[in-house]
Structures are given as structure tokens and as C-alpha cells.
Coordinates of C-alpha atoms in Angstrom, one line a residue:
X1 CA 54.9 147.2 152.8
X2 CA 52.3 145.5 154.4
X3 CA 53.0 143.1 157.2
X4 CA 51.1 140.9 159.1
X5 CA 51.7 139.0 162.4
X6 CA 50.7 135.5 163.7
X7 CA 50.2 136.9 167.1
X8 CA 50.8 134.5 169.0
X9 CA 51.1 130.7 168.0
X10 CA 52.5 129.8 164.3
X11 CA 49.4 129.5 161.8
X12 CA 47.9 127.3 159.0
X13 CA 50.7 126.3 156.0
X14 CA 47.5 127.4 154.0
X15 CA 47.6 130.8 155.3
X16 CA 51.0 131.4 154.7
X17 CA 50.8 130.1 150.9
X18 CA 48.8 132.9 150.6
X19 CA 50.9 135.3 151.9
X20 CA 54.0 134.2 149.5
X21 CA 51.4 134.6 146.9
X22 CA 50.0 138.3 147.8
X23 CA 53.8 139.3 149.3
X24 CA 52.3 140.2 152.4
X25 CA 55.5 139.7 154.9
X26 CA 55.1 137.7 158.2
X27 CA 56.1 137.4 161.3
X28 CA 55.6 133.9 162.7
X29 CA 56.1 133.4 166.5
X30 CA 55.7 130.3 168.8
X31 CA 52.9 129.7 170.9
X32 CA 52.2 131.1 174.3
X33 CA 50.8 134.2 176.4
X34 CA 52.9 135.7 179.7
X35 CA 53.1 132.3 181.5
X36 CA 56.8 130.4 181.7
X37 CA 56.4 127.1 183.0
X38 CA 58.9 124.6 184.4
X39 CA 62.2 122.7 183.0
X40 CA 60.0 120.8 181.1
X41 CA 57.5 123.1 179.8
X42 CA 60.8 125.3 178.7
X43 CA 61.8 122.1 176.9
X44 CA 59.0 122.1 175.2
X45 CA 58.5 125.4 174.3
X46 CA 62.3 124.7 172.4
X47 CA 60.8 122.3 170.7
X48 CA 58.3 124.4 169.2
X49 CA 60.6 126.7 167.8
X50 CA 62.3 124.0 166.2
X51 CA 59.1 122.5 164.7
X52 CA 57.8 125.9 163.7
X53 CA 61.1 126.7 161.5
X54 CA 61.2 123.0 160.1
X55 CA 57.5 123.2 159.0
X56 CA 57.7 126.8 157.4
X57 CA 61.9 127.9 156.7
X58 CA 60.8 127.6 152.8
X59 CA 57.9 130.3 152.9
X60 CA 59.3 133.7 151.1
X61 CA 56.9 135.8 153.1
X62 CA 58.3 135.0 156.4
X63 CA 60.7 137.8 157.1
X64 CA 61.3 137.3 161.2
X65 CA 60.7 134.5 163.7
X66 CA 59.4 134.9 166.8
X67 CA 61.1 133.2 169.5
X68 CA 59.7 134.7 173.0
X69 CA 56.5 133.9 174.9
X70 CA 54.6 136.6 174.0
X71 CA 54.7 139.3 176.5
X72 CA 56.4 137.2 179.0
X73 CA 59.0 138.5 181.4
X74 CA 62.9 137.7 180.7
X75 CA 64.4 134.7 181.4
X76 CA 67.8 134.8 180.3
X77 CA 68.8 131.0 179.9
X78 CA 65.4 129.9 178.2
X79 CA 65.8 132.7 175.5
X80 CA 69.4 132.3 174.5
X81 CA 68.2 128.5 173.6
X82 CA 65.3 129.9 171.4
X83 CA 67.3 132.2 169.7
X84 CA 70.0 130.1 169.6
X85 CA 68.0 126.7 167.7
X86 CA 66.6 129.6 165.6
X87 CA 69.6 130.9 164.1
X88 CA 70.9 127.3 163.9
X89 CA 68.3 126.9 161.7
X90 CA 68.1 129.5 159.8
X91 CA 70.8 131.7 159.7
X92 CA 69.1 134.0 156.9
X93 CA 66.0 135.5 159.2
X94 CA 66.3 137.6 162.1
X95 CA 65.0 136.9 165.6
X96 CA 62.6 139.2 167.9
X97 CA 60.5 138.5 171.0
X98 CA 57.5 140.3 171.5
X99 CA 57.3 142.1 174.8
X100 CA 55.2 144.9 177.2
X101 CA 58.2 145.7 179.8
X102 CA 60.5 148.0 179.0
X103 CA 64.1 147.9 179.8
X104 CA 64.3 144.0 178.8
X105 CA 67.6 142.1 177.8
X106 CA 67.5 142.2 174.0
X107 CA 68.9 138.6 173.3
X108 CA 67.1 138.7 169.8
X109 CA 68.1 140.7 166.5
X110 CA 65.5 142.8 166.7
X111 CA 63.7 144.6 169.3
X112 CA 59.8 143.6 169.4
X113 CA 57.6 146.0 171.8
X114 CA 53.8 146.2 172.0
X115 CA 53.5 150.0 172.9
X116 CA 49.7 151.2 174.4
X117 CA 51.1 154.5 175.8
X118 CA 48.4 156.3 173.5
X119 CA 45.7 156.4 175.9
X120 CA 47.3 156.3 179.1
X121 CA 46.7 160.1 179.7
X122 CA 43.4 159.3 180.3
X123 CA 44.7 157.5 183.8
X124 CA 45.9 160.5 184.6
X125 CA 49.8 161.5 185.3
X126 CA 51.9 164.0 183.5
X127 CA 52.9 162.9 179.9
X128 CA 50.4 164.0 177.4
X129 CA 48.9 162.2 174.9
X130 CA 51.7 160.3 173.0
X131 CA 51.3 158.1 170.0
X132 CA 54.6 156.1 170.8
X133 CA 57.0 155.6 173.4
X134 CA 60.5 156.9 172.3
X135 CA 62.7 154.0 171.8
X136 CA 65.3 154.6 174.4
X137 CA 62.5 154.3 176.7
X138 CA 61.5 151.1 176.3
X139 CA 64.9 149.5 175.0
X140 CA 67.1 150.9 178.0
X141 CA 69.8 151.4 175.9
X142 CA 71.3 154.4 174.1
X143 CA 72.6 153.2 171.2
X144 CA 70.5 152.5 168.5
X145 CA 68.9 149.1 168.1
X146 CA 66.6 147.5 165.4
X147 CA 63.4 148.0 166.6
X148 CA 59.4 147.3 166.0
X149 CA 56.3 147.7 167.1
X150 CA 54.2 144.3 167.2
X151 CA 51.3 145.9 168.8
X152 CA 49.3 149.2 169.9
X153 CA 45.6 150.3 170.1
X154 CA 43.1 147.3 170.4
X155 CA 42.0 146.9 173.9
X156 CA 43.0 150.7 175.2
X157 CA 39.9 151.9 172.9
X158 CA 37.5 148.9 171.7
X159 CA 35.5 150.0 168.8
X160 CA 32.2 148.4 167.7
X161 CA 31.2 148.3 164.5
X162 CA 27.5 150.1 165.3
X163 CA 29.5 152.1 168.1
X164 CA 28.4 156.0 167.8
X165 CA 30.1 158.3 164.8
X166 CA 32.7 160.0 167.3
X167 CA 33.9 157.0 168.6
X168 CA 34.4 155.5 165.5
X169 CA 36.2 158.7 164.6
X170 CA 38.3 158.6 167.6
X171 CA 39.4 155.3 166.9
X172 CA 40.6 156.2 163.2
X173 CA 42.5 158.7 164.5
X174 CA 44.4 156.7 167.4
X175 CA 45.4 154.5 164.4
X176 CA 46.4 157.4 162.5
X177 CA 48.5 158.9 164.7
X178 CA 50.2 155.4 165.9
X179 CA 51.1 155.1 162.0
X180 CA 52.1 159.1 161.7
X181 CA 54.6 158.8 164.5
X182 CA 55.8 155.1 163.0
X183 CA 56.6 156.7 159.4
X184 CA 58.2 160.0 161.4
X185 CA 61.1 157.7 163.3
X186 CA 63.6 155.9 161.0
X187 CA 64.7 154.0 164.4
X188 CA 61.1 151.7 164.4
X189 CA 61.5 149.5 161.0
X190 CA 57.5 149.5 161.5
X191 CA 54.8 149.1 163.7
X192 CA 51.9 146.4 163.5
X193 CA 48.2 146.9 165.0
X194 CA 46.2 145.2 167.0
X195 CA 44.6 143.9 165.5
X196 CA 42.5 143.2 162.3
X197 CA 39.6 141.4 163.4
X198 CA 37.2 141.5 166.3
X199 CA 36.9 138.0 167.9
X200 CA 35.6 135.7 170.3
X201 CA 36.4 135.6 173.9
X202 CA 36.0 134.8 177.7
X203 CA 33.9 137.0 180.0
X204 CA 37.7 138.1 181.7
X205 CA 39.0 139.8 178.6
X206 CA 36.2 141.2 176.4
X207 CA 32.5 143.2 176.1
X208 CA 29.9 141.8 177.9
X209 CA 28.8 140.1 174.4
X210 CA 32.3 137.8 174.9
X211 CA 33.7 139.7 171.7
X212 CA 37.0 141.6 172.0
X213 CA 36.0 144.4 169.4
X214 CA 39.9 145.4 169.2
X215 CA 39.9 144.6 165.4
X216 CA 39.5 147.4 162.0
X217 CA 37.5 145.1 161.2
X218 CA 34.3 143.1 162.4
X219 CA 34.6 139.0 163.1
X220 CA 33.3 138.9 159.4
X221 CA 35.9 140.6 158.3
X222 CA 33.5 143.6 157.5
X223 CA 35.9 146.8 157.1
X224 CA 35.0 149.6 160.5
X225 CA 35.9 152.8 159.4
X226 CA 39.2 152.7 160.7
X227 CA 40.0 149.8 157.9
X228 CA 40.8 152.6 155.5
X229 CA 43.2 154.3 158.1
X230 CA 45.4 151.5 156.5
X231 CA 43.7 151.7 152.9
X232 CA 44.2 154.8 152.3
X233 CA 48.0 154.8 152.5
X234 CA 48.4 153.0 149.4
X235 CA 48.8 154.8 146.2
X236 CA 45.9 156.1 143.8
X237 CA 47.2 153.6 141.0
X238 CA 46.6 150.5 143.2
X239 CA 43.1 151.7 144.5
X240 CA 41.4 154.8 144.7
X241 CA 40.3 155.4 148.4
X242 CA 37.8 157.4 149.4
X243 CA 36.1 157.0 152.9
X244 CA 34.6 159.9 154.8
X245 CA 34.2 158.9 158.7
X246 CA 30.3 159.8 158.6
X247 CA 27.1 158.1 158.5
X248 CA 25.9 161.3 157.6
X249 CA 22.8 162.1 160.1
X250 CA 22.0 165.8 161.4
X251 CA 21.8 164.5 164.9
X252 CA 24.3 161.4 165.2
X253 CA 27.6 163.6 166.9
X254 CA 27.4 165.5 170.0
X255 CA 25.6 168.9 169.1
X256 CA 24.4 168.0 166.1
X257 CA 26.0 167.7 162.4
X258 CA 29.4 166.0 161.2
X259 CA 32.1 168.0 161.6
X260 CA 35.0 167.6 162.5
X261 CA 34.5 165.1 159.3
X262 CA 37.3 163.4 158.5
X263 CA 37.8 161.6 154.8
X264 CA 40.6 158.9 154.5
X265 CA 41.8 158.9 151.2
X266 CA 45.0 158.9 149.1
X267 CA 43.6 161.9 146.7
X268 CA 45.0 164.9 146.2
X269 CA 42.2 167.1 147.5
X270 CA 38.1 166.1 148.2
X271 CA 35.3 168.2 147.7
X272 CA 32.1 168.3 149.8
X273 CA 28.8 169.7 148.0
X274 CA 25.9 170.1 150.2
X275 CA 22.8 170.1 149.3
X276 CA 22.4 172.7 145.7
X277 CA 24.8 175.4 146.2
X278 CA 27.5 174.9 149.1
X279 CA 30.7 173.3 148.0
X280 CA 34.1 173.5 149.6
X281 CA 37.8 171.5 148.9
X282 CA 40.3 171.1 151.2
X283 CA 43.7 169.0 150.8
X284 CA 45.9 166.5 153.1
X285 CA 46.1 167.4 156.9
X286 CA 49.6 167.6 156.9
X287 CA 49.3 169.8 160.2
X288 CA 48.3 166.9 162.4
X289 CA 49.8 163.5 160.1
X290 CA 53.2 165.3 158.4
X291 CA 54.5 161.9 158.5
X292 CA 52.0 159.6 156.2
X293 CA 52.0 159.2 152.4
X294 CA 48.5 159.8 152.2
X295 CA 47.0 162.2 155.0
X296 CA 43.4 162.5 155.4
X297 CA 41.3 165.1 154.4
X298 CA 39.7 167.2 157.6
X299 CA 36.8 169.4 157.2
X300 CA 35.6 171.3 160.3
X301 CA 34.5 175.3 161.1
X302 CA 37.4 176.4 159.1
X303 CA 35.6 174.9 156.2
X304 CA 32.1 175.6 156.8
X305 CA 30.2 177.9 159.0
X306 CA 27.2 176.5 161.4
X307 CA 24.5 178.1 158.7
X308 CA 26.2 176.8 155.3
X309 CA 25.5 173.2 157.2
X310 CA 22.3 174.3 158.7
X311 CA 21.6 174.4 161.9
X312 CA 19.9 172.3 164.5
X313 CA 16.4 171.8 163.7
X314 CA 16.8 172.8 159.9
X315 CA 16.4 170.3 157.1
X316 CA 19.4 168.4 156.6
X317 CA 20.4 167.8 152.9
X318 CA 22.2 165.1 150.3
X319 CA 25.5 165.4 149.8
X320 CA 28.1 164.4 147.3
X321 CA 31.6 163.9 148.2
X322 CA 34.4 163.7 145.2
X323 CA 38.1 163.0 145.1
X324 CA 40.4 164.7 142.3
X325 CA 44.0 163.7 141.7
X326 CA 46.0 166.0 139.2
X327 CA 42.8 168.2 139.1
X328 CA 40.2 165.4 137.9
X329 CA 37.7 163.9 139.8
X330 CA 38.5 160.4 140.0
X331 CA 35.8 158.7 142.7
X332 CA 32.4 159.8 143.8
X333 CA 30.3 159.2 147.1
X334 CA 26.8 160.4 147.6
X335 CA 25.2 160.6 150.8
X336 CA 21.3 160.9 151.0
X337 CA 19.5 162.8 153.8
X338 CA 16.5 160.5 154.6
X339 CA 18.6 156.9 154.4
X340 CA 15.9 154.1 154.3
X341 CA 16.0 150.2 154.1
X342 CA 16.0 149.6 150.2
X343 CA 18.0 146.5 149.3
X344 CA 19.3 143.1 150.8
X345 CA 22.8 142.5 149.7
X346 CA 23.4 138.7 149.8
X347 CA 27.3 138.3 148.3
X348 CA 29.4 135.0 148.5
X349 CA 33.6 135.4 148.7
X350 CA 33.7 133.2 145.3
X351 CA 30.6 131.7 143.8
X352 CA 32.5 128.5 142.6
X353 CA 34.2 126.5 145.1
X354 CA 36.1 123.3 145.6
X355 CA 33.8 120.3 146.3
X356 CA 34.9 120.2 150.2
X357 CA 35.7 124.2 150.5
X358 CA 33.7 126.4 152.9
X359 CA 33.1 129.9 151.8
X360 CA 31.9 133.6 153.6
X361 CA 28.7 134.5 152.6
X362 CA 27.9 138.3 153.2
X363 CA 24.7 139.6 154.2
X364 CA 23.8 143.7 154.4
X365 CA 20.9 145.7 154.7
X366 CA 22.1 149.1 152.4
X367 CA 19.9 152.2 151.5
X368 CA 19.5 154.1 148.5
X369 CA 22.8 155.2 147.9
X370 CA 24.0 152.0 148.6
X371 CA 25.9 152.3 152.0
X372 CA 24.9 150.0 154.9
X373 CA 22.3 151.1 157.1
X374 CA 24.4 151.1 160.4
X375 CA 21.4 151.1 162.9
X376 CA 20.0 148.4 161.1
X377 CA 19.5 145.7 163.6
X378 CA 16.6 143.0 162.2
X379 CA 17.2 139.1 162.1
X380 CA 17.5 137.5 158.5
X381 CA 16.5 133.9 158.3
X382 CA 19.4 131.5 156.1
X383 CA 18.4 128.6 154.5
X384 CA 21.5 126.2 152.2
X385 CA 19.9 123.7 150.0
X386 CA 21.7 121.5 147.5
X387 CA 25.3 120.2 147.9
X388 CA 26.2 122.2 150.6
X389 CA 25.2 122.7 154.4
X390 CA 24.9 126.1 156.5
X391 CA 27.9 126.3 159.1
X392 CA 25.8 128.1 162.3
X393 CA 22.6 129.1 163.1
X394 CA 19.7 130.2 160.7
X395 CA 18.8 133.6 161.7
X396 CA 20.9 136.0 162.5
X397 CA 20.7 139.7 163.4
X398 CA 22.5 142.2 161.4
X399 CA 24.7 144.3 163.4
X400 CA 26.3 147.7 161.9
X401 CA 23.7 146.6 158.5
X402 CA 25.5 143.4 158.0
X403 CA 26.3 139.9 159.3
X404 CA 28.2 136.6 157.5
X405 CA 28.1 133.0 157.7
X406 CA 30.1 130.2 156.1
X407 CA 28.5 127.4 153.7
X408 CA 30.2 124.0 153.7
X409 CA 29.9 122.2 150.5
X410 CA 28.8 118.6 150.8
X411 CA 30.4 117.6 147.8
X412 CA 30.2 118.2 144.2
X413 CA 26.8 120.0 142.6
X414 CA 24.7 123.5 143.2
X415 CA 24.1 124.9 146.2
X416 CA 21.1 127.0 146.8
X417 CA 21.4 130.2 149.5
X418 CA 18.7 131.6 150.5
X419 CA 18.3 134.7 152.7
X420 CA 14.9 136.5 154.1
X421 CA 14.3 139.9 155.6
X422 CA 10.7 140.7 156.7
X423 CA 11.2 144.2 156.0
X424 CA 13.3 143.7 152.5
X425 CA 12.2 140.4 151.4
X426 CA 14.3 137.9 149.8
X427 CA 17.9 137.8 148.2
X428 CA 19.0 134.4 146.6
X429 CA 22.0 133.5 145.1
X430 CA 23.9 130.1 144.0
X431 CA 27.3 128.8 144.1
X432 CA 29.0 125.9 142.4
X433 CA 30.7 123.1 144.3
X434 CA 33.4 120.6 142.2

């Protein structure tokens, strides 16, 4: 199931009616980060927990409470209160409190850990690379213990969305593996990323832009390739997934060409045809990712020699990249060798609103087989006319091929959006307010 956390301060009653409708499950926690103030501050803190379970007991899609500081330090007295109002409460929902140390007193039903160990090899030291602690590790205690990960990747490998090819495929596979090891233990009842969504910052804690790009996603919620490390565990009757890890360019990877190229998908098997004549099929990488419903696909030198892809310096070629399930091709990307500017995509979230709403407005610059163009870095101008107002400035770059902003409607009527490229002209498109 899919499960999302309010990391770290209880959210919007409108956000959680919309997880009781889509049945995503949540885990709602108090505010706070590390810091444990005084008597009073404690008292406080109390009080949150109190408020928090009043507000939201009656929301189906809230499965645990959070009732630790995140990643604080144990304090023995202060947490047997939280837990203790909790379960006063609400005696039908379990207790954690997320936490980095290991070896913490559990005071809570479940055991909540934010594990970054994947990485730490690079620091040096002698434990290899490891996608997860093993629980006795981090709990201390031998006996077996209900236990979850709340968080892992983000900051140890910060992905943007225009970062080179190989980093974006390194940053697939860290999730990947996090999620293989997760679905290989039936001690960890599952295991929660950091995080979805890129967002703002301080000049502390992030790139030098002020963005902590620890998200599978962009701050306009634009899907990175690692997105469908997620997607593609779902099965082929809910959506077909089919994502190969490429922008397909001769001379993008170090050396030259795409492999290894990985395809997240839930198929049975993918095909790659190259150019006219070479085609090759491969199935699930159940070598590296036994663990995961849906594997992905990896071609690499096993696949294809250096000369069936051509070598460096010869012409690189289309490509067509199809999924079969049972034997029958069910989805189809194509891949063009000389990717140019051809279209401006303008595409609202809903094109009828409410006469106060605010909606996402998505902008991308795509080429001819219809994938963004993810060097594609020009400005667009934005321009909202009508009964409706443009939240932010009016022109933007596109970074990765694409960039959003919100409209406000101003009350009930048409609202006009405009959007202008000098290189691709101009894309209009208008919503309803009422």
C-alpha cells in the first residue's frame, strides 16, 4: 500500500480528506525538529498532540500518530506523556516517534527510524554499501519489535531534475535498492522516502539555489526519473509503466552511449530496437532487486555489443522501446536521435475550478516524440487575464523542459492564460472559474 507521512508538523484537514478519499494511509506527527525546550515548551508540545488527535481521530487514512519531536534525542518523562494522552485518546491507532539514534528507549508501539546508512561508504570505514541497517542495530534489542522506516535517501544524494543522466540513474537505483531490501525483511512493516518533492530552503540546508532537491519529484510536482521507482511497483491493471532512465543522447554518460540503461516498468519483458535492424528483450533484474514486485528491466554489454550501438563518433539512431505482458506488446516509447524544440505544452490540473480555487498550471518545452527537452533552459513570459490573477512572477525559465505556476481565480467567469516562448511561440488555454 502506499503511505504517506506529514513529516514533521500535522497538515491541512483538506489534505487529509483527500487521503480518505484516494486510501493513501498516513502518518500524522506533531510539530518540531531535534530541539526540546523547557517545562513549558514540553507542556506545550502535549498540547499539540492533544489538539492534533482532536482535530483529525475521524480521518480513515490515518493509521499511526506521531508523538516524538522528530529526530530528537530521548527524554523519558516527556515521551511517556505523549504517548500516554495519545493512547487516551485513541486507543485504536498505534504510536511511533521518528528518530536518527539508534539504541533509543522504544516508549511507542512502533519503532520509527530514519535510516541514511546507504551512502555512508562513501565516508569511508569498513561496511560496504548497505541499503538498510539491520533492525537489531538500530533498536538495541533482540527481540523483535514493530518496526519502520520514516526516512532514507534525500539529502545523502540530492538529485536535480536537469542533473546529468548517471546521476539521475544513480539516484533511481539508491531508491530501488532502499525498497528491495524493505520488501526482503518481514521485520520493517515498510519504509517511507524522503521525500516527494524538492522544496524551498535556507542557505544552511540546501543547493546554492536555496532548494533542497531531495524530492522524486521537482517543487512542481514534475515526476524525476526516480518517480517511477515507486510507479512501477504497481500492477499492469492499474497502469502500465514504462520509463527507461535515458534521455537518449550518444554523448550524455561518461564514454559515450546509454548503457547500463535501466527501464522501470511493471512488464513482463521490454524490447529495445535500435535504429532498422538491432533489437534485443530482456526480462526483470531479479539478480540485483529479488525482493520487488516489479523489477526493472537492465540492458547493458550483455545485451548489446559496443558496434550493435555504434560507436563513438558514429551516427546515433531512433529508437523504439516496447513493453509486452503475456507476450503482447502493451505500451510503446520512441526516442528520436536529433531531439529538437517542437511544441509548448501549456496544461492546467483541471480547467474548471471553484470561483476562489487556485490551480497548477504546467508549462514544458517537448520535442518530436513528445518527451521534454531536458537542456531546455529559455524563459517563457505568463500573462492571466479574466477572473483570475497569476500567483508569482511572469517569466520564468524552464528548468529540466518545464516549469509551473498557480492561477488564483478572482471570482466567478473565464480566465485567459497565456504563455510565450520566443523560440516556440505561443500556447493558450482557458479555464472556468464558478
Amino acid at each position: 500500500v502506499n503511505m504517506v507521512r506529514t513529516s514533521h508538523y500535522p497538515q491541512s484537514s483538506w489534505f487529509l480528506d483527500a487521503c480518505d478519499r484516494l486510501g493513501l494511509l498516513v502518518f500524522e506527527e506533531i510539530p518540531g525538529w531535534q530541539h526540546i525546550g523547557d517545562a513549558g515548551w514540553k507542556a506545550e508540545s502535549v498540547e499539540t498532540v492533544r489538539r492534533m488527535i482532536t482535530r483529525d481521530w475521524n480521518h480513515p487514512s490515518i493509521v499511526i500518530w506521531g508523538v516524538r519531536i522528530n529526530e530528537s534525542r530521548d527524554d523519558h518523562d516527556f515521551y511517556v506523556e505523549t504517548n500516554r494522552v495519545a493512547h487516551e485518546l485513541d486507543k485504536t491507532r498505534q504510536t511511533g516517534g521518528v528518530r536518527y539514534i539508534t539504541d533509543s528507549e522504544m516508549l511507542e508501539d512502533v519503532y520509527t527510524m530514519n535510516d541514511f546508512i546507504l551512502g555512508n561508504e562513501e565516508l569511508g570505514g569498513n561496511r560496504p554499501r548497505t541499503a538498510l541497517r539491520p533492525i537489531t542495530e538500530t533498536t538495541g534489542q533482540q527481540k523483535p519489535v514493530p518496526y519502520m522506516i520514516t526516512e532514507f535517501g534525500g539529502h545523502m544524494y540530492p538529485t536535480k531534475s536537469n542533473d546529468q543522466e548517471q546521476r539521475q540513474a544513480e539516484h533511481v537505483r539508491r531508491h530501488l535498492e532502499v525498497l528491495n531490501a524493505a520488501y526482503g525483511n518481514p521485520g520493517i512493516s515498510g519504509a517511507i522516502g524522503w521525500c516527494a518533492f524538492d522544496y524551498n530552503t535556507h542557505k544552511d540546508f540546501g543547493s546554492g539555489d536555496r532548494i533542497c532537491h531531495h524530492g522524486v519529484m521537482d517543487m512542481f510536482r514534475e515526476p524525476k526519473f526516480a518517480a517511477y521507482a515507486y510507479a512501477s511497483q504497481c500492477e499492469p491493471d492499474e497502469e502500465i509503466i514504462l520509463q527507461p532512465v535515458t534521455f537518449w543522447a550518444r554523448g550524455e554518460r561518461n564514454i559515450g552511449g546509454v548503457l547500463p540503461l535501466m527501464v522501470l516498468t511493471n512488464c513482463d519483458e521490454v524490447e529495445i530496437q535500435y535504429g532498422a535492424t538491432v533489437v534485443k528483450r530482456a526480462g526483470p533484474d531479479r539478480q540485483n532487486f529479488p525482493h520487488l514486485p516489479h523489477a526493472p528491466v537492465v540492458f547493458d554489454r550483455r545485451n548489446f555489443t559496443a558496434e550493435e550501438l555504434g560507436l563513438w563518433g558514429m551516427e546515433w539512431h531512433d529508437t523504439t522501446i516496447t513493453g509486452f505482458i503475456g507476450g503482447k506488446p502493451v505500451k510503446v516509447v520512441k526516442y528520436v536521435a536529433d531531439p529538437v524544440a517542437k511544441t509548448l505544452e501549456v496544461v492546467a490540473d483541471s480547467t474548471s475550478i471553484g470561483a476562489t480555487d487556485a490551480v497548477r498550471v504546467m508549462v514544458r518545452a517537448l520535442d518530436q516524440a513528445g518527451h521534454k527537452l531536458p537542456f531546455f533552459p529559455e524563459p517563457v513570459s505568463i500573462e492571466v487575464t479574466g477572473a483570475g490573477k497569476l500567483i508569482g512572477p511572469g517569466t520564468v525559465p524552464l528548468r529540466a523542459g518545464s516549469t509551473g505556476f498557480w492561477v488564483q481565480a478572482t471570482g466567478p467567469g473565464t480566465i485567459d492564460v497565456t504563455v510565450t516562448s520566443d523560440r516556440l511561440g505561443t500556447t493558450k488555454v482557458s479555464l472556468t472559474a464558478g
